[in-house]
PDB file of C-alpha atoms in Angstrom:
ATOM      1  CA  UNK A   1       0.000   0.000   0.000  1.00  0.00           C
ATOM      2  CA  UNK A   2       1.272   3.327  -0.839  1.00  0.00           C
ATOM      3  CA  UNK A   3       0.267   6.813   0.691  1.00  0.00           C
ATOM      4  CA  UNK A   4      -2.147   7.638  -2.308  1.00  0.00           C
ATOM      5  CA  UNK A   5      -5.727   9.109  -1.629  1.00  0.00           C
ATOM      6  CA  UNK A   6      -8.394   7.152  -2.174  1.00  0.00           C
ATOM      7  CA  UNK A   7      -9.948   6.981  -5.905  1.00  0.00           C
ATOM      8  CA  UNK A   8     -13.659   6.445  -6.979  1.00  0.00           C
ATOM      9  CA  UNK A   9     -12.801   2.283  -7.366  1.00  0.00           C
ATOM     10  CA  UNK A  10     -10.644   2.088  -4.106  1.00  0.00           C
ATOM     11  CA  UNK A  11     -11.830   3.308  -1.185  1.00  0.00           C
ATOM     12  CA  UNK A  12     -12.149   2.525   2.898  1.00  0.00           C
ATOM     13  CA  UNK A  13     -15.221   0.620   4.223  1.00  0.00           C
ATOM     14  CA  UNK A  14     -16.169   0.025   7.900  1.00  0.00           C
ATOM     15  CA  UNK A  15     -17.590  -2.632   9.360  1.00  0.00           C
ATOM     16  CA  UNK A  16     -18.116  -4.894  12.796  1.00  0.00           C
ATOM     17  CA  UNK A  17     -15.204  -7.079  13.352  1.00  0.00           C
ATOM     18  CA  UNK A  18     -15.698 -10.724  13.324  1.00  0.00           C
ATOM     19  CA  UNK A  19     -13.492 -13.588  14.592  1.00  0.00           C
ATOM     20  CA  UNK A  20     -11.810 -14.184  11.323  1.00  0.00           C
ATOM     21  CA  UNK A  21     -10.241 -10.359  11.408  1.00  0.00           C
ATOM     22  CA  UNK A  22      -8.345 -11.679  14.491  1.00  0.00           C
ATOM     23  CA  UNK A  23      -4.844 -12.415  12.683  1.00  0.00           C
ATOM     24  CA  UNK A  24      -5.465  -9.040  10.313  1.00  0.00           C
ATOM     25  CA  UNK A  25      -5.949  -7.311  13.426  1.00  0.00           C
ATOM     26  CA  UNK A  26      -2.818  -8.665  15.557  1.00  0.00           C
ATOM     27  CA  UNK A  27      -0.722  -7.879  12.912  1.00  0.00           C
ATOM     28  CA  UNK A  28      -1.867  -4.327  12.592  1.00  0.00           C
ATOM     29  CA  UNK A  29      -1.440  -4.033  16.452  1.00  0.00           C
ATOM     30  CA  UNK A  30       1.738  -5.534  16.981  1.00  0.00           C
ATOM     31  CA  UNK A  31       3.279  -2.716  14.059  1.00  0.00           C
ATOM     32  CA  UNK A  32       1.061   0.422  14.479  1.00  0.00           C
ATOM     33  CA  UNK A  33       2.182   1.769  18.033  1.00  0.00           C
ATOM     34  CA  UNK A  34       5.527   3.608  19.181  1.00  0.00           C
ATOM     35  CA  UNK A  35       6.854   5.343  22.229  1.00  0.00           C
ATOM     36  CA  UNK A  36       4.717   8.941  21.265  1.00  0.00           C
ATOM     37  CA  UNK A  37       1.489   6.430  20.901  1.00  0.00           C
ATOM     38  CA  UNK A  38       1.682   3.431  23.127  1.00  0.00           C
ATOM     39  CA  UNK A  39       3.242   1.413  26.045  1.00  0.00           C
ATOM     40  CA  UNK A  40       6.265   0.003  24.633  1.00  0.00           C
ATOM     41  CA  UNK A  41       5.767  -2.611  27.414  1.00  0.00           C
ATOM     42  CA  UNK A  42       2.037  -3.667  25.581  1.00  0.00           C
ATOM     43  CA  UNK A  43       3.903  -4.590  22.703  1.00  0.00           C
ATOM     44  CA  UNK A  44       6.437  -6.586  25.106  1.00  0.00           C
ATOM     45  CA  UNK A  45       2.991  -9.121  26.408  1.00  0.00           C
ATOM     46  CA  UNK A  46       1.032  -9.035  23.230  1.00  0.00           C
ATOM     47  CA  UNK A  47      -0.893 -12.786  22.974  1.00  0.00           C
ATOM     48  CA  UNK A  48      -1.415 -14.777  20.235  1.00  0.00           C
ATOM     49  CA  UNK A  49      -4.657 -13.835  19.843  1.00  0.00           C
ATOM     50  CA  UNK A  50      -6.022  -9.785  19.609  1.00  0.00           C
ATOM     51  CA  UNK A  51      -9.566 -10.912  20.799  1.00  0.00           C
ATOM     52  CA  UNK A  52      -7.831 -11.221  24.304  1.00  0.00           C
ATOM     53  CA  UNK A  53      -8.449  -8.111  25.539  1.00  0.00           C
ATOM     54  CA  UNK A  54     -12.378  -8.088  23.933  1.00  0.00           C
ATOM     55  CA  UNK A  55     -14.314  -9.775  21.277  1.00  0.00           C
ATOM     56  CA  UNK A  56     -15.141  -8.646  17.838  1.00  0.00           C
ATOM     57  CA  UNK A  57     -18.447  -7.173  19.089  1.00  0.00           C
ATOM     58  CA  UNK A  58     -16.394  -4.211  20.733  1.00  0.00           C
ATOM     59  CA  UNK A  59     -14.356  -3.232  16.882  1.00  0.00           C
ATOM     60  CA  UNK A  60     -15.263  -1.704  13.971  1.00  0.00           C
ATOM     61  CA  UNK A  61     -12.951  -3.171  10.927  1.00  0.00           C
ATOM     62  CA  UNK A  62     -11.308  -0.241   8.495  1.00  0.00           C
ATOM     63  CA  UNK A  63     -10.698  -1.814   4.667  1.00  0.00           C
ATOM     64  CA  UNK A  64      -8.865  -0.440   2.088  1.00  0.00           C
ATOM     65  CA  UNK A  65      -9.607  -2.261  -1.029  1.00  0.00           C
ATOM     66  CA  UNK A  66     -10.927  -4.916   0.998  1.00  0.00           C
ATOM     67  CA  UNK A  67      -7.784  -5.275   2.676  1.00  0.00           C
ATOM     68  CA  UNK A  68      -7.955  -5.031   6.631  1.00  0.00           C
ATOM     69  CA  UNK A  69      -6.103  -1.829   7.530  1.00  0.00           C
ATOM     70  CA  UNK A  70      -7.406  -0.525  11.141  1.00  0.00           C
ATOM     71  CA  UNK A  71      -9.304  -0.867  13.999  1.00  0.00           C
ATOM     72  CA  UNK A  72     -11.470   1.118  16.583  1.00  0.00           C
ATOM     73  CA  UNK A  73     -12.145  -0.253  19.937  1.00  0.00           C
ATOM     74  CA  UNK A  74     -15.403   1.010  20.984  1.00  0.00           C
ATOM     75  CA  UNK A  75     -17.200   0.083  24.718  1.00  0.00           C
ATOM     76  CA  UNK A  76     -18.763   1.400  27.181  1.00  0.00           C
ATOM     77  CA  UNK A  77     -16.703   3.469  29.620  1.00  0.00           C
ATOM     78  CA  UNK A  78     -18.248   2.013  33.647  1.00  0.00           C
ATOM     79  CA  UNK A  79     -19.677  -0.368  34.130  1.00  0.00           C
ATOM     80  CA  UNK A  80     -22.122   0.666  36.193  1.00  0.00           C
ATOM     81  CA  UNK A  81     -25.562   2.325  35.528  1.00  0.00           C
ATOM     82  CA  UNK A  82     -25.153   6.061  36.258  1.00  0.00           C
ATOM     83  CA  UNK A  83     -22.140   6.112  33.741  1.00  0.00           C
ATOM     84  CA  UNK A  84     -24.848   4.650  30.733  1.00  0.00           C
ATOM     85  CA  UNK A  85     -24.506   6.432  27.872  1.00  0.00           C
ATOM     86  CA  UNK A  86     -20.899   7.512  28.014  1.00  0.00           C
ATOM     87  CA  UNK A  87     -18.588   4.941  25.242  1.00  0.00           C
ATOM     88  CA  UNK A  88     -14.719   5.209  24.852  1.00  0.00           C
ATOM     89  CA  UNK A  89     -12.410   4.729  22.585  1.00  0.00           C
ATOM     90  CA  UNK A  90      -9.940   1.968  23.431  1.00  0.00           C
ATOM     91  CA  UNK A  91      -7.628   1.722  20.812  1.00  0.00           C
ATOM     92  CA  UNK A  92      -7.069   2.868  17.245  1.00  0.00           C
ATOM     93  CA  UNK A  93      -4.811   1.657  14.746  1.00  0.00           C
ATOM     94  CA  UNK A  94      -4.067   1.916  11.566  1.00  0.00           C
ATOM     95  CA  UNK A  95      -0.723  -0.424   9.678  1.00  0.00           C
ATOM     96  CA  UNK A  96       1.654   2.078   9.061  1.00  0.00           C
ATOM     97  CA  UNK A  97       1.473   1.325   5.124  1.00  0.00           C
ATOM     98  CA  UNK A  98      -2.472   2.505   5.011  1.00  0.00           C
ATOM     99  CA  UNK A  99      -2.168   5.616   7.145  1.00  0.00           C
ATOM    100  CA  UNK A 100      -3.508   9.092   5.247  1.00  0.00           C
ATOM    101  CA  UNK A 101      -6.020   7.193   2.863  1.00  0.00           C
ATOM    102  CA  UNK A 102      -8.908   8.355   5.469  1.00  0.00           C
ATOM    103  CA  UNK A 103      -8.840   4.658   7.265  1.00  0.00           C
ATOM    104  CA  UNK A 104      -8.776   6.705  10.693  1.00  0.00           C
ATOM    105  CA  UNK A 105     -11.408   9.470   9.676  1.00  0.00           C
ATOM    106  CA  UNK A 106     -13.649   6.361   8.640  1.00  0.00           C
ATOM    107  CA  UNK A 107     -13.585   4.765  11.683  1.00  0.00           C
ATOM    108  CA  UNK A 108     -14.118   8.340  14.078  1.00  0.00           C
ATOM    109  CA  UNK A 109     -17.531   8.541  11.915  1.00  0.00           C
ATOM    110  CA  UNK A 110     -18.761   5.090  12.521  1.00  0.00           C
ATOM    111  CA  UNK A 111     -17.837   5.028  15.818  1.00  0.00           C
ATOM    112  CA  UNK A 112     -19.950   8.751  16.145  1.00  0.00           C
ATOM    113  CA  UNK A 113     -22.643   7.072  14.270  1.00  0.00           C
ATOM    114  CA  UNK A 114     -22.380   3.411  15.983  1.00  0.00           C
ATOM    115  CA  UNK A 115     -22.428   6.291  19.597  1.00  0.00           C
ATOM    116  CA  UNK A 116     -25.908   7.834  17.787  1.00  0.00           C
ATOM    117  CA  UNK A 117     -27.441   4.608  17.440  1.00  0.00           C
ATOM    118  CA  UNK A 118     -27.252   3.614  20.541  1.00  0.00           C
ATOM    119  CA  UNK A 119     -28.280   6.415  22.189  1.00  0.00           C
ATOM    120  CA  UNK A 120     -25.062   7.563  23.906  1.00  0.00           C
ATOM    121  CA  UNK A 121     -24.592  11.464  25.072  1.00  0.00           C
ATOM    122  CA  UNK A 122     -20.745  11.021  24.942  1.00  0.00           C
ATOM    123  CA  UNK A 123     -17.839   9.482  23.549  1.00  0.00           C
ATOM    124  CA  UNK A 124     -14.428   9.605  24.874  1.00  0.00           C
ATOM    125  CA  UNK A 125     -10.822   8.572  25.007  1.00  0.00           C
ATOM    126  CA  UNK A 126      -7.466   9.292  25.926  1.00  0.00           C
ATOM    127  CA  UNK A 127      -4.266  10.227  23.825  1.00  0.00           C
ATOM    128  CA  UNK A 128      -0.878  10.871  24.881  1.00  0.00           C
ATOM    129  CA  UNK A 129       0.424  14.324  24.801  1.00  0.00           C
ATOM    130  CA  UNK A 130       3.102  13.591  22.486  1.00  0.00           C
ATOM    131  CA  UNK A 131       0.847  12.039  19.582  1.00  0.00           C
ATOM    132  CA  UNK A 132       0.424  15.287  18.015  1.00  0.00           C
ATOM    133  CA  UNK A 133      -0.969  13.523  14.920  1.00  0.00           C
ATOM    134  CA  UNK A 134      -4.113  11.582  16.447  1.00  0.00           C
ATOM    135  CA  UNK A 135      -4.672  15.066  18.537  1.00  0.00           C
ATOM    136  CA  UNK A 136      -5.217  17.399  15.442  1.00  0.00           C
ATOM    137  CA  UNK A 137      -7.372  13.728  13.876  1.00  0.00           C
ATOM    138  CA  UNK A 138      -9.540  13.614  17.012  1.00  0.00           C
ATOM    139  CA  UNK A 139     -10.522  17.762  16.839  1.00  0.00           C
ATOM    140  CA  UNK A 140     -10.919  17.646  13.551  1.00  0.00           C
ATOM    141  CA  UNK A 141     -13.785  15.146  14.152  1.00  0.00           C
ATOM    142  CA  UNK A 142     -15.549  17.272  16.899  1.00  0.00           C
ATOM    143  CA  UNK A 143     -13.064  15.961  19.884  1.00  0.00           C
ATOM    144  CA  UNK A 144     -11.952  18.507  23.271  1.00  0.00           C
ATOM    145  CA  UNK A 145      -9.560  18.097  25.608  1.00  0.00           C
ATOM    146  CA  UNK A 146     -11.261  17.812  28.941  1.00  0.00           C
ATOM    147  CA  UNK A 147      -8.429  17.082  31.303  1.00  0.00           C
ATOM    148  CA  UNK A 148      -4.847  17.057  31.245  1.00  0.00           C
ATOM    149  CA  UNK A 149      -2.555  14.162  33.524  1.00  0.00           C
ATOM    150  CA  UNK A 150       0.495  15.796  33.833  1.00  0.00           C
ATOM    151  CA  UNK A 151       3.629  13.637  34.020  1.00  0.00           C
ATOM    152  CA  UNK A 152       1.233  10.403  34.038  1.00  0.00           C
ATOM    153  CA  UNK A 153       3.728   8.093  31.854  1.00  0.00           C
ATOM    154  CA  UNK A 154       7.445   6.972  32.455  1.00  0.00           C
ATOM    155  CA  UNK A 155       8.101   6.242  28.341  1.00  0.00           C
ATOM    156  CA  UNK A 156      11.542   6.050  27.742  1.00  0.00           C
ATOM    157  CA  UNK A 157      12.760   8.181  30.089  1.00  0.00           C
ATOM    158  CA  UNK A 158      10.445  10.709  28.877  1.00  0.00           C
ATOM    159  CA  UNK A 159       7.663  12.051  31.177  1.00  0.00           C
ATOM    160  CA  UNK A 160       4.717  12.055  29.187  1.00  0.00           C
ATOM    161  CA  UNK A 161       1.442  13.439  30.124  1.00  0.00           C
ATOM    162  CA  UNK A 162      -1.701  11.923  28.950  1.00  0.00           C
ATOM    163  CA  UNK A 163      -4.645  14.042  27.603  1.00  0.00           C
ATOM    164  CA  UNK A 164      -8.906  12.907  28.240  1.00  0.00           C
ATOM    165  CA  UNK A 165     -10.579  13.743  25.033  1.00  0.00           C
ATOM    166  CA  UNK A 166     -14.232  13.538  24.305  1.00  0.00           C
ATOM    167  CA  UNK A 167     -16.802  14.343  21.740  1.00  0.00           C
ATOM    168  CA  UNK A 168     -20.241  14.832  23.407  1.00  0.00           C
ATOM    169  CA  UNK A 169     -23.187  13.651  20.770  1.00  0.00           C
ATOM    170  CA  UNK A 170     -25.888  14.947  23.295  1.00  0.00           C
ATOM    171  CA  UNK A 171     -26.224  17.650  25.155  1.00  0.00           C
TER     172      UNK A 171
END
């Protein structure tokens, strides 16, 4: 894949993940994170298996030309009544190779939409402070900072803070 837009006959689709994603989806998470994105130490304990963490029901599938490209992890924030309504964002990758051909973008809209349908007043997530990228992806799709965590992550030596984001789809 190169870093081409998308044309009229090649183009991203979204879609619920299903069981038979799982290797696509592994392979995209063991490539797509760095020091300014992730826990270096997540890649360290990575399973065999990227359904460990949660099933297919919780992602929505990116494809490029029906390749698998990305991922959004989408689920409800507490688990506990008074928190109903409010989904986060718990991961979302896209393989290096497909990144700028609106994978990303594709995914923020179906998970705003998939937030609509179910009736949810809020979706949110956090980013670290040095991914300056998925920062200026999330506001362009609606997204505020609503709390900073100074100094919250020991990466590398660097002190990294972490940012709360949200996007609120009631008022």
């Amino acid at each position: 894949m190169s870093d081409e837009r998308p044309s009229a006959d090649r183009q991203v689709t979204v879609r619920s993940a299903v069981e038979e994603d799982d290797a696509a989806l592994l392979a995209i998470e063991r490539v797509s994170w760095d020091a300014s994105s992730g826990f270096p130490s997540y890649q360290e304990n990575l399973k065999d298996t990227f359904f460990a963490r949660s099933g297919p029901e919780a992602h929505l599938v990116a494809e490029y030309d029906g390749e698998v490209v990305g991922y959004l992890r989408l689920q409800d924030k507490y688990p506990f009544p008074e928190g109903a309504g409010v989904l986060t964002i718990n991961g979302l990758a896209i393989a290096p190779t497909a990144r700028r051909l609106g994978a990303a973008s594709a995914l923020l809209e179906a998970a705003t939409a998939e937030g609509e349908r179910q009736g949810a007043r809020k979706i949110s997530l956090h980013v670290h402070s040095t991914n300056t990228a998925a920062r200026r992806l999330y506001e362009r799709h609606g997204y505020v900072v609503e709390g900073t965590h100074p100094n919250e992550f020991l990466i590398e030596g660097d002190l990294i803070a972490a940012l709360d984001m949200a996007k609120m789809l009631q008022q």
